Amino acid sequence: MVQVDLITGFLGAGKTTFLRRYAAYLAGQGERVCILENDFGAVNVDAMLVQDLLELGCEIETISGGCDCDTHQRRMRTKLISMAMRGFTRVLVEPSGIFDVDEFFDVLRDDPLDRWYQLGNVIAIVDALLPEQLSPQADYVLASECANAGLVLLSRGQLAKPGQCEAAVAHLKRALTACKCSRVFQPEEILAKDWAALTEADMARIARCGMRQASCEKLHFEEHEAFSSAYFLELGLSLAQLEKAIPALFTDPACGRVLRVKGFVEENGQWVELNATADGLTASPLAQGQQVLIVIGEGLDKARLEQLLRG
């Protein structure tokens, strides 16, 4: 059977950054890896960020676009069926940051997938700079993404001020309690370490962390109504203009509650990836991109967002 690892995490937590390192590690161990990228938006930005893994022999499949639960499950099931006979030894699934993990478990229990795949690891990425307050829907998603994790990895711990890592863990505990989750994380189940300092032993530990059975009280809401996204194609703005404008999206109430901004801009023939949360913005060069900016959040006003972006 093919082992499937699920990499979860809320919007902007750093799933794709970790996935790139994890896939490279597994490929170096002789695994034949396929990555299934599932992005919330119609443009699968995260899939573009893992293209360099093709050089290591990894393959990439994608599911894009917001849709209802049943349609989403059919798409994922179809992808996994098509991947089953291609000789992979490890499949890594990176869902969107507002994904209901129960959907994934339901798909894997379906025939014939239950005869071809076995769930290996559930790895949850939690931002050490996690906001102190999130909406009930966002807290539920956070809890459900972590409830079955064999290991929680804190991201951006090297940027955290004293007490912020502990505050993020406390927030996760509150979110789990709020949905009456049976899971209680022990200190050894949370890895708080600068990812640049992760050793081979650390990666081996992550690769065998497994998963835990846990139950949550379901919060019934439609993810694609509670959360929304706004797409801006061919904005024609420079990197400097975007770096100046994007932080204001997180602080202007008229925009709605912006949770994440991501996309690409071309500057002097070089593509740059933009990734922003309320705690800051990063701009990193990459080989290829697309002139797109995606804003994800709650109660978004696209007209106001565009007004701020264009200044």
PDB file of C-alpha atoms in Angstrom:
ATOM      1  CA  MET A   1       0.000   0.000   0.000  1.00  0.00           C
ATOM      2  CA  VAL A   2       1.103   3.558  -0.660  1.00  0.00           C
ATOM      3  CA  GLN A   3       1.671   5.693   2.434  1.00  0.00           C
ATOM      4  CA  VAL A   4      -0.124   9.039   2.465  1.00  0.00           C
ATOM      5  CA  ASP A   5       1.105  11.865   4.681  1.00  0.00           C
ATOM      6  CA  LEU A   6      -1.168  14.836   5.363  1.00  0.00           C
ATOM      7  CA  ILE A   7       0.406  18.240   6.011  1.00  0.00           C
ATOM      8  CA  THR A   8      -2.111  20.603   7.588  1.00  0.00           C
ATOM      9  CA  GLY A   9      -2.045  24.146   8.895  1.00  0.00           C
ATOM     10  CA  PHE A  10      -4.067  27.336   8.949  1.00  0.00           C
ATOM     11  CA  LEU A  11      -3.691  30.074   6.340  1.00  0.00           C
ATOM     12  CA  GLY A  12      -0.137  31.372   6.152  1.00  0.00           C
ATOM     13  CA  ALA A  13       1.269  28.903   8.685  1.00  0.00           C
ATOM     14  CA  GLY A  14       4.064  27.777   6.371  1.00  0.00           C
ATOM     15  CA  LYS A  15       2.849  24.420   5.033  1.00  0.00           C
ATOM     16  CA  THR A  16       4.409  24.818   1.589  1.00  0.00           C
ATOM     17  CA  THR A  17       7.770  25.889   3.019  1.00  0.00           C
ATOM     18  CA  PHE A  18       7.850  22.776   5.182  1.00  0.00           C
ATOM     19  CA  LEU A  19       6.559  20.552   2.377  1.00  0.00           C
ATOM     20  CA  ARG A  20       9.464  21.487   0.128  1.00  0.00           C
ATOM     21  CA  ARG A  21      11.983  20.410   2.752  1.00  0.00           C
ATOM     22  CA  TYR A  22      10.051  17.285   3.737  1.00  0.00           C
ATOM     23  CA  ALA A  23       9.627  16.097   0.131  1.00  0.00           C
ATOM     24  CA  ALA A  24      13.326  16.677  -0.557  1.00  0.00           C
ATOM     25  CA  TYR A  25      14.209  14.642   2.541  1.00  0.00           C
ATOM     26  CA  LEU A  26      11.976  11.733   1.506  1.00  0.00           C
ATOM     27  CA  ALA A  27      13.323  11.784  -2.054  1.00  0.00           C
ATOM     28  CA  GLY A  28      16.821  11.618  -0.598  1.00  0.00           C
ATOM     29  CA  GLN A  29      15.764   8.507   1.320  1.00  0.00           C
ATOM     30  CA  GLY A  30      14.845   6.786  -1.952  1.00  0.00           C
ATOM     31  CA  GLU A  31      11.093   7.384  -1.793  1.00  0.00           C
ATOM     32  CA  ARG A  32       9.195   8.017  -5.023  1.00  0.00           C
ATOM     33  CA  VAL A  33       7.134  11.025  -4.001  1.00  0.00           C
ATOM     34  CA  CYS A  34       4.003  12.575  -5.462  1.00  0.00           C
ATOM     35  CA  ILE A  35       2.624  15.822  -4.025  1.00  0.00           C
ATOM     36  CA  LEU A  36      -1.090  16.591  -4.172  1.00  0.00           C
ATOM     37  CA  GLU A  37      -1.596  20.345  -3.825  1.00  0.00           C
ATOM     38  CA  ASN A  38      -5.066  21.594  -2.949  1.00  0.00           C
ATOM     39  CA  ASP A  39      -5.417  25.391  -3.000  1.00  0.00           C
ATOM     40  CA  PHE A  40      -8.503  27.362  -1.958  1.00  0.00           C
ATOM     41  CA  GLY A  41      -8.282  29.655  -4.942  1.00  0.00           C
ATOM     42  CA  ALA A  42      -8.889  29.236  -8.645  1.00  0.00           C
ATOM     43  CA  VAL A  43      -5.157  29.805  -9.170  1.00  0.00           C
ATOM     44  CA  ASN A  44      -3.026  27.210  -7.398  1.00  0.00           C
ATOM     45  CA  VAL A  45      -0.243  29.461  -6.159  1.00  0.00           C
ATOM     46  CA  ASP A  46       1.261  26.856  -3.827  1.00  0.00           C
ATOM     47  CA  ALA A  47       1.791  24.402  -6.687  1.00  0.00           C
ATOM     48  CA  MET A  48       4.056  26.941  -8.377  1.00  0.00           C
ATOM     49  CA  LEU A  49       6.199  27.095  -5.254  1.00  0.00           C
ATOM     50  CA  VAL A  50       7.135  23.405  -5.359  1.00  0.00           C
ATOM     51  CA  GLN A  51       8.158  23.184  -9.017  1.00  0.00           C
ATOM     52  CA  ASP A  52      11.827  22.879  -8.054  1.00  0.00           C
ATOM     53  CA  LEU A  53      11.022  19.473  -6.530  1.00  0.00           C
ATOM     54  CA  LEU A  54      10.515  18.101 -10.038  1.00  0.00           C
ATOM     55  CA  GLU A  55      14.307  18.089 -10.353  1.00  0.00           C
ATOM     56  CA  LEU A  56      14.453  15.645  -7.426  1.00  0.00           C
ATOM     57  CA  GLY A  57      12.083  13.217  -9.141  1.00  0.00           C
ATOM     58  CA  CYS A  58       8.980  14.296  -7.242  1.00  0.00           C
ATOM     59  CA  GLU A  59       5.747  14.650  -9.188  1.00  0.00           C
ATOM     60  CA  ILE A  60       2.989  17.199  -8.557  1.00  0.00           C
ATOM     61  CA  GLU A  61      -0.775  16.980  -8.939  1.00  0.00           C
ATOM     62  CA  THR A  62      -3.200  19.799  -8.155  1.00  0.00           C
ATOM     63  CA  ILE A  63      -6.784  20.510  -7.171  1.00  0.00           C
ATOM     64  CA  SER A  64      -7.784  24.158  -7.533  1.00  0.00           C
ATOM     65  CA  GLY A  65     -10.829  26.279  -6.964  1.00  0.00           C
ATOM     66  CA  GLY A  66     -13.416  26.693  -4.252  1.00  0.00           C
ATOM     67  CA  CYS A  67     -16.318  24.248  -4.476  1.00  0.00           C
ATOM     68  CA  ASP A  68     -18.828  22.453  -2.293  1.00  0.00           C
ATOM     69  CA  CYS A  69     -17.781  19.553  -0.076  1.00  0.00           C
ATOM     70  CA  ASP A  70     -19.152  16.786  -2.312  1.00  0.00           C
ATOM     71  CA  THR A  71     -17.491  18.166  -5.435  1.00  0.00           C
ATOM     72  CA  HIS A  72     -14.226  18.631  -3.595  1.00  0.00           C
ATOM     73  CA  GLN A  73     -14.249  15.053  -2.336  1.00  0.00           C
ATOM     74  CA  ARG A  74     -14.945  13.738  -5.840  1.00  0.00           C
ATOM     75  CA  ARG A  75     -12.037  15.717  -7.233  1.00  0.00           C
ATOM     76  CA  MET A  76      -9.670  14.442  -4.552  1.00  0.00           C
ATOM     77  CA  ARG A  77     -10.879  10.863  -4.971  1.00  0.00           C
ATOM     78  CA  THR A  78     -10.398  11.051  -8.759  1.00  0.00           C
ATOM     79  CA  LYS A  79      -6.863  12.392  -8.346  1.00  0.00           C
ATOM     80  CA  LEU A  80      -5.890   9.675  -5.864  1.00  0.00           C
ATOM     81  CA  ILE A  81      -7.297   6.957  -8.111  1.00  0.00           C
ATOM     82  CA  SER A  82      -5.294   8.268 -11.066  1.00  0.00           C
ATOM     83  CA  MET A  83      -2.128   8.372  -8.917  1.00  0.00           C
ATOM     84  CA  ALA A  84      -2.508   4.897  -7.417  1.00  0.00           C
ATOM     85  CA  MET A  85      -1.003   2.892 -10.279  1.00  0.00           C
ATOM     86  CA  ARG A  86       1.979   5.104 -11.012  1.00  0.00           C
ATOM     87  CA  GLY A  87       4.463   3.483  -8.661  1.00  0.00           C
ATOM     88  CA  PHE A  88       4.708   6.113  -5.944  1.00  0.00           C
ATOM     89  CA  THR A  89       5.827   4.983  -2.521  1.00  0.00           C
ATOM     90  CA  ARG A  90       4.773   8.166  -0.715  1.00  0.00           C
ATOM     91  CA  VAL A  91       2.010  10.672  -1.403  1.00  0.00           C
ATOM     92  CA  LEU A  92       2.093  14.040   0.360  1.00  0.00           C
ATOM     93  CA  VAL A  93      -1.198  15.910   0.546  1.00  0.00           C
ATOM     94  CA  GLU A  94      -1.107  19.631   1.275  1.00  0.00           C
ATOM     95  CA  PRO A  95      -4.692  20.888   1.591  1.00  0.00           C
ATOM     96  CA  SER A  96      -5.734  24.508   1.728  1.00  0.00           C
ATOM     97  CA  GLY A  97      -5.490  26.386   5.004  1.00  0.00           C
ATOM     98  CA  ILE A  98      -9.259  26.182   5.569  1.00  0.00           C
ATOM     99  CA  PHE A  99      -9.648  22.487   4.784  1.00  0.00           C
ATOM    100  CA  ASP A 100     -11.932  20.259   6.868  1.00  0.00           C
ATOM    101  CA  VAL A 101      -9.660  17.305   7.628  1.00  0.00           C
ATOM    102  CA  ASP A 102     -12.625  14.952   8.020  1.00  0.00           C
ATOM    103  CA  GLU A 103     -13.125  15.197   4.252  1.00  0.00           C
ATOM    104  CA  PHE A 104      -9.693  13.701   3.685  1.00  0.00           C
ATOM    105  CA  PHE A 105     -10.267  10.809   6.082  1.00  0.00           C
ATOM    106  CA  ASP A 106     -13.642  10.092   4.470  1.00  0.00           C
ATOM    107  CA  VAL A 107     -12.046   9.898   1.016  1.00  0.00           C
ATOM    108  CA  LEU A 108      -9.324   7.484   2.135  1.00  0.00           C
ATOM    109  CA  ARG A 109     -11.949   5.151   3.627  1.00  0.00           C
ATOM    110  CA  ASP A 110     -13.702   4.840   0.247  1.00  0.00           C
ATOM    111  CA  ASP A 111     -13.342   1.726  -1.874  1.00  0.00           C
ATOM    112  CA  PRO A 112     -11.002   1.195  -3.723  1.00  0.00           C
ATOM    113  CA  LEU A 113      -8.765   3.815  -2.082  1.00  0.00           C
ATOM    114  CA  ASP A 114      -8.845   1.966   1.236  1.00  0.00           C
ATOM    115  CA  ARG A 115      -7.158  -0.985  -0.525  1.00  0.00           C
ATOM    116  CA  TRP A 116      -4.445   1.125  -2.173  1.00  0.00           C
ATOM    117  CA  TYR A 117      -3.492   3.736   0.418  1.00  0.00           C
ATOM    118  CA  GLN A 118      -2.695   3.798   4.103  1.00  0.00           C
ATOM    119  CA  LEU A 119      -2.518   6.926   6.240  1.00  0.00           C
ATOM    120  CA  GLY A 120       0.987   7.439   7.563  1.00  0.00           C
ATOM    121  CA  ASN A 121       1.698  10.783   9.188  1.00  0.00           C
ATOM    122  CA  VAL A 122      -0.428  13.798   9.979  1.00  0.00           C
ATOM    123  CA  ILE A 123       1.908  16.767  10.405  1.00  0.00           C
ATOM    124  CA  ALA A 124       0.331  20.018  11.610  1.00  0.00           C
ATOM    125  CA  ILE A 125       2.044  23.372  11.083  1.00  0.00           C
ATOM    126  CA  VAL A 126       1.117  26.079  13.589  1.00  0.00           C
ATOM    127  CA  ASP A 127       2.401  29.640  13.290  1.00  0.00           C
ATOM    128  CA  ALA A 128       4.306  30.692  16.399  1.00  0.00           C
ATOM    129  CA  LEU A 129       2.992  34.208  15.662  1.00  0.00           C
ATOM    130  CA  LEU A 130      -0.622  33.003  15.636  1.00  0.00           C
ATOM    131  CA  PRO A 131      -3.042  35.890  16.350  1.00  0.00           C
ATOM    132  CA  GLU A 132      -4.424  35.899  19.858  1.00  0.00           C
ATOM    133  CA  GLN A 133      -8.005  36.141  18.588  1.00  0.00           C
ATOM    134  CA  LEU A 134      -9.572  34.294  15.647  1.00  0.00           C
ATOM    135  CA  SER A 135     -13.207  33.820  14.684  1.00  0.00           C
ATOM    136  CA  PRO A 136     -15.000  30.703  16.009  1.00  0.00           C
ATOM    137  CA  GLN A 137     -14.886  29.246  12.478  1.00  0.00           C
ATOM    138  CA  ALA A 138     -11.154  29.873  12.182  1.00  0.00           C
ATOM    139  CA  ASP A 139     -10.484  28.385  15.620  1.00  0.00           C
ATOM    140  CA  TYR A 140     -12.491  25.301  14.656  1.00  0.00           C
ATOM    141  CA  VAL A 141     -10.457  24.848  11.472  1.00  0.00           C
ATOM    142  CA  LEU A 142      -7.233  25.266  13.462  1.00  0.00           C
ATOM    143  CA  ALA A 143      -8.333  22.627  15.974  1.00  0.00           C
ATOM    144  CA  SER A 144      -9.569  20.144  13.367  1.00  0.00           C
ATOM    145  CA  GLU A 145      -6.319  20.456  11.394  1.00  0.00           C
ATOM    146  CA  CYS A 146      -4.266  19.607  14.484  1.00  0.00           C
ATOM    147  CA  ALA A 147      -6.469  17.103  16.315  1.00  0.00           C
ATOM    148  CA  ASN A 148      -5.095  14.001  14.573  1.00  0.00           C
ATOM    149  CA  ALA A 149      -1.499  15.169  14.201  1.00  0.00           C
ATOM    150  CA  GLY A 150       1.322  12.941  15.261  1.00  0.00           C
ATOM    151  CA  LEU A 151       3.455  16.053  15.594  1.00  0.00           C
ATOM    152  CA  VAL A 152       2.879  19.805  15.631  1.00  0.00           C
ATOM    153  CA  LEU A 153       5.648  21.939  14.140  1.00  0.00           C
ATOM    154  CA  LEU A 154       5.778  25.571  15.179  1.00  0.00           C
ATOM    155  CA  SER A 155       6.777  27.789  12.266  1.00  0.00           C
ATOM    156  CA  ARG A 156       8.580  31.138  12.483  1.00  0.00           C
ATOM    157  CA  GLY A 157       9.691  30.368  16.022  1.00  0.00           C
ATOM    158  CA  GLN A 158      12.955  32.190  15.327  1.00  0.00           C
ATOM    159  CA  LEU A 159      10.920  35.403  14.852  1.00  0.00           C
ATOM    160  CA  ALA A 160       8.850  34.971  18.000  1.00  0.00           C
ATOM    161  CA  LYS A 161       9.225  37.264  20.967  1.00  0.00           C
ATOM    162  CA  PRO A 162       9.566  35.713  24.436  1.00  0.00           C
ATOM    163  CA  GLY A 163       6.341  33.933  25.309  1.00  0.00           C
ATOM    164  CA  GLN A 164       4.866  33.911  21.785  1.00  0.00           C
ATOM    165  CA  CYS A 165       5.521  30.211  21.143  1.00  0.00           C
ATOM    166  CA  GLU A 166       3.865  29.369  24.452  1.00  0.00           C
ATOM    167  CA  ALA A 167       0.955  31.665  23.559  1.00  0.00           C
ATOM    168  CA  ALA A 168       0.468  29.867  20.231  1.00  0.00           C
ATOM    169  CA  VAL A 169       0.365  26.496  21.993  1.00  0.00           C
ATOM    170  CA  ALA A 170      -2.106  27.900  24.534  1.00  0.00           C
ATOM    171  CA  HIS A 171      -4.284  29.207  21.684  1.00  0.00           C
ATOM    172  CA  LEU A 172      -4.292  25.766  20.089  1.00  0.00           C
ATOM    173  CA  LYS A 173      -5.304  24.236  23.427  1.00  0.00           C
ATOM    174  CA  ARG A 174      -8.211  26.712  23.740  1.00  0.00           C
ATOM    175  CA  ALA A 175      -9.343  25.941  20.193  1.00  0.00           C
ATOM    176  CA  LEU A 176      -9.306  22.205  20.893  1.00  0.00           C
ATOM    177  CA  THR A 177     -11.246  22.700  24.123  1.00  0.00           C
ATOM    178  CA  ALA A 178     -13.827  24.896  22.386  1.00  0.00           C
ATOM    179  CA  CYS A 179     -14.791  22.098  20.006  1.00  0.00           C
ATOM    180  CA  LYS A 180     -14.711  19.494  22.784  1.00  0.00           C
ATOM    181  CA  CYS A 181     -11.755  17.713  21.217  1.00  0.00           C
ATOM    182  CA  SER A 182     -10.377  14.714  23.060  1.00  0.00           C
ATOM    183  CA  ARG A 183      -6.783  15.485  22.013  1.00  0.00           C
ATOM    184  CA  VAL A 184      -4.283  16.837  24.513  1.00  0.00           C
ATOM    185  CA  PHE A 185      -0.793  17.520  23.159  1.00  0.00           C
ATOM    186  CA  GLN A 186       2.167  16.480  25.263  1.00  0.00           C
ATOM    187  CA  PRO A 187       5.359  18.596  25.176  1.00  0.00           C
ATOM    188  CA  GLU A 188       7.191  15.954  23.142  1.00  0.00           C
ATOM    189  CA  GLU A 189       4.478  16.160  20.460  1.00  0.00           C
ATOM    190  CA  ILE A 190       5.282  19.803  19.696  1.00  0.00           C
ATOM    191  CA  LEU A 191       8.507  20.679  17.891  1.00  0.00           C
ATOM    192  CA  ALA A 192       9.514  24.312  18.410  1.00  0.00           C
ATOM    193  CA  LYS A 193      12.769  24.788  16.543  1.00  0.00           C
ATOM    194  CA  ASP A 194      14.131  27.083  13.861  1.00  0.00           C
ATOM    195  CA  TRP A 195      13.478  25.134  10.665  1.00  0.00           C
ATOM    196  CA  ALA A 196      16.879  26.160   9.306  1.00  0.00           C
ATOM    197  CA  ALA A 197      18.385  24.150  12.185  1.00  0.00           C
ATOM    198  CA  LEU A 198      16.384  20.950  11.596  1.00  0.00           C
ATOM    199  CA  THR A 199      18.760  17.987  11.466  1.00  0.00           C
ATOM    200  CA  GLU A 200      18.531  14.644   9.682  1.00  0.00           C
ATOM    201  CA  ALA A 201      17.464  13.162  13.018  1.00  0.00           C
ATOM    202  CA  ASP A 202      14.699  15.765  13.292  1.00  0.00           C
ATOM    203  CA  MET A 203      13.450  14.970   9.788  1.00  0.00           C
ATOM    204  CA  ALA A 204      13.531  11.236  10.525  1.00  0.00           C
ATOM    205  CA  ARG A 205      11.484  11.856  13.675  1.00  0.00           C
ATOM    206  CA  ILE A 206       8.933  13.866  11.693  1.00  0.00           C
ATOM    207  CA  ALA A 207       8.774  11.167   9.004  1.00  0.00           C
ATOM    208  CA  ARG A 208       7.713   8.566  11.551  1.00  0.00           C
ATOM    209  CA  CYS A 209       5.465  10.690  13.780  1.00  0.00           C
ATOM    210  CA  GLY A 210       2.294   8.857  12.729  1.00  0.00           C
ATOM    211  CA  MET A 211      -1.148  10.151  13.626  1.00  0.00           C
ATOM    212  CA  ARG A 212      -3.550  10.033  16.576  1.00  0.00           C
ATOM    213  CA  GLN A 213      -7.227   9.210  16.699  1.00  0.00           C
ATOM    214  CA  ALA A 214      -9.206  12.098  18.142  1.00  0.00           C
ATOM    215  CA  SER A 215     -12.737  13.399  17.959  1.00  0.00           C
ATOM    216  CA  CYS A 216     -14.106  16.942  17.748  1.00  0.00           C
ATOM    217  CA  GLU A 217     -17.611  18.301  18.046  1.00  0.00           C
ATOM    218  CA  LYS A 218     -18.409  19.378  14.500  1.00  0.00           C
ATOM    219  CA  LEU A 219     -19.003  23.078  13.915  1.00  0.00           C
ATOM    220  CA  HIS A 220     -21.329  23.135  10.940  1.00  0.00           C
ATOM    221  CA  PHE A 221     -20.629  25.948   8.531  1.00  0.00           C
ATOM    222  CA  GLU A 222     -19.820  26.261   4.842  1.00  0.00           C
ATOM    223  CA  GLU A 223     -16.112  27.016   4.545  1.00  0.00           C
ATOM    224  CA  HIS A 224     -16.582  28.842   1.261  1.00  0.00           C
ATOM    225  CA  GLU A 225     -19.165  31.130   2.826  1.00  0.00           C
ATOM    226  CA  ALA A 226     -17.285  31.757   6.080  1.00  0.00           C
ATOM    227  CA  PHE A 227     -14.030  32.370   4.174  1.00  0.00           C
ATOM    228  CA  SER A 228     -13.652  34.067   0.822  1.00  0.00           C
ATOM    229  CA  SER A 229     -10.903  35.055  -1.580  1.00  0.00           C
ATOM    230  CA  ALA A 230     -10.338  37.994  -3.892  1.00  0.00           C
ATOM    231  CA  TYR A 231      -8.178  37.643  -7.011  1.00  0.00           C
ATOM    232  CA  PHE A 232      -6.279  40.412  -8.713  1.00  0.00           C
ATOM    233  CA  LEU A 233      -4.759  39.544 -12.085  1.00  0.00           C
ATOM    234  CA  GLU A 234      -2.310  41.784 -13.939  1.00  0.00           C
ATOM    235  CA  LEU A 235      -2.437  44.572 -11.356  1.00  0.00           C
ATOM    236  CA  GLY A 236       0.489  46.291 -13.028  1.00  0.00           C
ATOM    237  CA  LEU A 237       1.998  47.316  -9.680  1.00  0.00           C
ATOM    238  CA  SER A 238       5.675  47.159  -8.828  1.00  0.00           C
ATOM    239  CA  LEU A 239       7.186  45.158  -5.989  1.00  0.00           C
ATOM    240  CA  ALA A 240       7.783  48.356  -4.007  1.00  0.00           C
ATOM    241  CA  GLN A 241       4.160  49.453  -4.464  1.00  0.00           C
ATOM    242  CA  LEU A 242       2.842  46.089  -3.283  1.00  0.00           C
ATOM    243  CA  GLU A 243       5.187  45.927  -0.310  1.00  0.00           C
ATOM    244  CA  LYS A 244       3.940  49.353   0.745  1.00  0.00           C
ATOM    245  CA  ALA A 245       0.226  48.681   0.156  1.00  0.00           C
ATOM    246  CA  ILE A 246      -0.291  45.107   1.403  1.00  0.00           C
ATOM    247  CA  PRO A 247       0.208  45.714   5.176  1.00  0.00           C
ATOM    248  CA  ALA A 248      -2.710  48.184   5.154  1.00  0.00           C
ATOM    249  CA  LEU A 249      -5.081  45.427   4.030  1.00  0.00           C
ATOM    250  CA  PHE A 250      -4.728  43.775   7.431  1.00  0.00           C
ATOM    251  CA  THR A 251      -5.517  46.911   9.432  1.00  0.00           C
ATOM    252  CA  ASP A 252      -8.397  48.514   7.489  1.00  0.00           C
ATOM    253  CA  PRO A 253     -11.738  47.180   8.826  1.00  0.00           C
ATOM    254  CA  ALA A 254     -13.440  48.180   5.576  1.00  0.00           C
ATOM    255  CA  CYS A 255     -11.485  45.429   3.811  1.00  0.00           C
ATOM    256  CA  GLY A 256     -12.994  42.719   6.002  1.00  0.00           C
ATOM    257  CA  ARG A 257     -10.735  40.468   8.059  1.00  0.00           C
ATOM    258  CA  VAL A 258      -7.748  39.689   5.870  1.00  0.00           C
ATOM    259  CA  LEU A 259      -5.950  36.515   6.955  1.00  0.00           C
ATOM    260  CA  ARG A 260      -3.446  35.980   4.170  1.00  0.00           C
ATOM    261  CA  VAL A 261      -2.134  37.573   0.991  1.00  0.00           C
ATOM    262  CA  LYS A 262      -0.067  35.619  -1.511  1.00  0.00           C
ATOM    263  CA  GLY A 263       0.955  35.866  -5.119  1.00  0.00           C
ATOM    264  CA  PHE A 264       3.679  36.829  -7.538  1.00  0.00           C
ATOM    265  CA  VAL A 265       5.079  39.937  -9.170  1.00  0.00           C
ATOM    266  CA  GLU A 266       7.701  40.278 -11.899  1.00  0.00           C
ATOM    267  CA  GLU A 267      10.454  42.796 -11.219  1.00  0.00           C
ATOM    268  CA  ASN A 268      13.215  43.466 -13.759  1.00  0.00           C
ATOM    269  CA  GLY A 269      12.725  40.062 -15.371  1.00  0.00           C
ATOM    270  CA  GLN A 270      12.805  38.227 -12.026  1.00  0.00           C
ATOM    271  CA  TRP A 271       9.733  36.610 -10.485  1.00  0.00           C
ATOM    272  CA  VAL A 272       9.151  37.314  -6.804  1.00  0.00           C
ATOM    273  CA  GLU A 273       6.827  35.422  -4.465  1.00  0.00           C
ATOM    274  CA  LEU A 274       4.860  37.553  -2.011  1.00  0.00           C
ATOM    275  CA  ASN A 275       3.512  36.031   1.178  1.00  0.00           C
ATOM    276  CA  ALA A 276       1.930  38.112   3.922  1.00  0.00           C
ATOM    277  CA  THR A 277       0.033  37.708   7.167  1.00  0.00           C
ATOM    278  CA  ALA A 278      -0.778  40.293   9.812  1.00  0.00           C
ATOM    279  CA  ASP A 279       2.688  39.760  11.283  1.00  0.00           C
ATOM    280  CA  GLY A 280       4.645  40.678   8.211  1.00  0.00           C
ATOM    281  CA  LEU A 281       5.441  40.251   4.540  1.00  0.00           C
ATOM    282  CA  THR A 282       8.154  38.258   2.812  1.00  0.00           C
ATOM    283  CA  ALA A 283       9.331  38.608  -0.791  1.00  0.00           C
ATOM    284  CA  SER A 284      11.404  35.759  -2.199  1.00  0.00           C
ATOM    285  CA  PRO A 285      12.790  35.187  -5.710  1.00  0.00           C
ATOM    286  CA  LEU A 286      11.612  32.126  -7.620  1.00  0.00           C
ATOM    287  CA  ALA A 287      12.030  30.650 -11.080  1.00  0.00           C
ATOM    288  CA  GLN A 288       8.531  31.171 -12.437  1.00  0.00           C
ATOM    289  CA  GLY A 289       5.280  32.798 -11.428  1.00  0.00           C
ATOM    290  CA  GLN A 290       2.128  34.457 -12.664  1.00  0.00           C
ATOM    291  CA  GLN A 291       0.896  38.031 -12.337  1.00  0.00           C
ATOM    292  CA  VAL A 292      -1.640  37.348  -9.614  1.00  0.00           C
ATOM    293  CA  LEU A 293      -2.344  38.455  -6.070  1.00  0.00           C
ATOM    294  CA  ILE A 294      -4.801  36.539  -3.891  1.00  0.00           C
ATOM    295  CA  VAL A 295      -6.319  37.851  -0.678  1.00  0.00           C
ATOM    296  CA  ILE A 296      -8.004  35.333   1.641  1.00  0.00           C
ATOM    297  CA  GLY A 297     -10.084  36.237   4.652  1.00  0.00           C
ATOM    298  CA  GLU A 298     -13.535  36.737   6.128  1.00  0.00           C
ATOM    299  CA  GLY A 299     -16.137  39.234   4.881  1.00  0.00           C
ATOM    300  CA  LEU A 300     -13.844  40.662   2.208  1.00  0.00           C
ATOM    301  CA  ASP A 301     -14.716  43.797   0.235  1.00  0.00           C
ATOM    302  CA  LYS A 302     -12.879  43.428  -3.074  1.00  0.00           C
ATOM    303  CA  ALA A 303     -13.465  47.027  -4.163  1.00  0.00           C
ATOM    304  CA  ARG A 304     -11.894  48.378  -0.972  1.00  0.00           C
ATOM    305  CA  LEU A 305      -8.995  45.942  -1.244  1.00  0.00           C
ATOM    306  CA  GLU A 306      -8.239  47.102  -4.780  1.00  0.00           C
ATOM    307  CA  GLN A 307      -8.549  50.733  -3.768  1.00  0.00           C
ATOM    308  CA  LEU A 308      -5.877  50.283  -1.082  1.00  0.00           C
ATOM    309  CA  LEU A 309      -3.607  48.262  -3.344  1.00  0.00           C
ATOM    310  CA  ARG A 310      -3.681  50.936  -6.034  1.00  0.00           C
ATOM    311  CA  GLY A 311      -3.240  53.719  -3.500  1.00  0.00           C
TER     312      GLY A 311
END
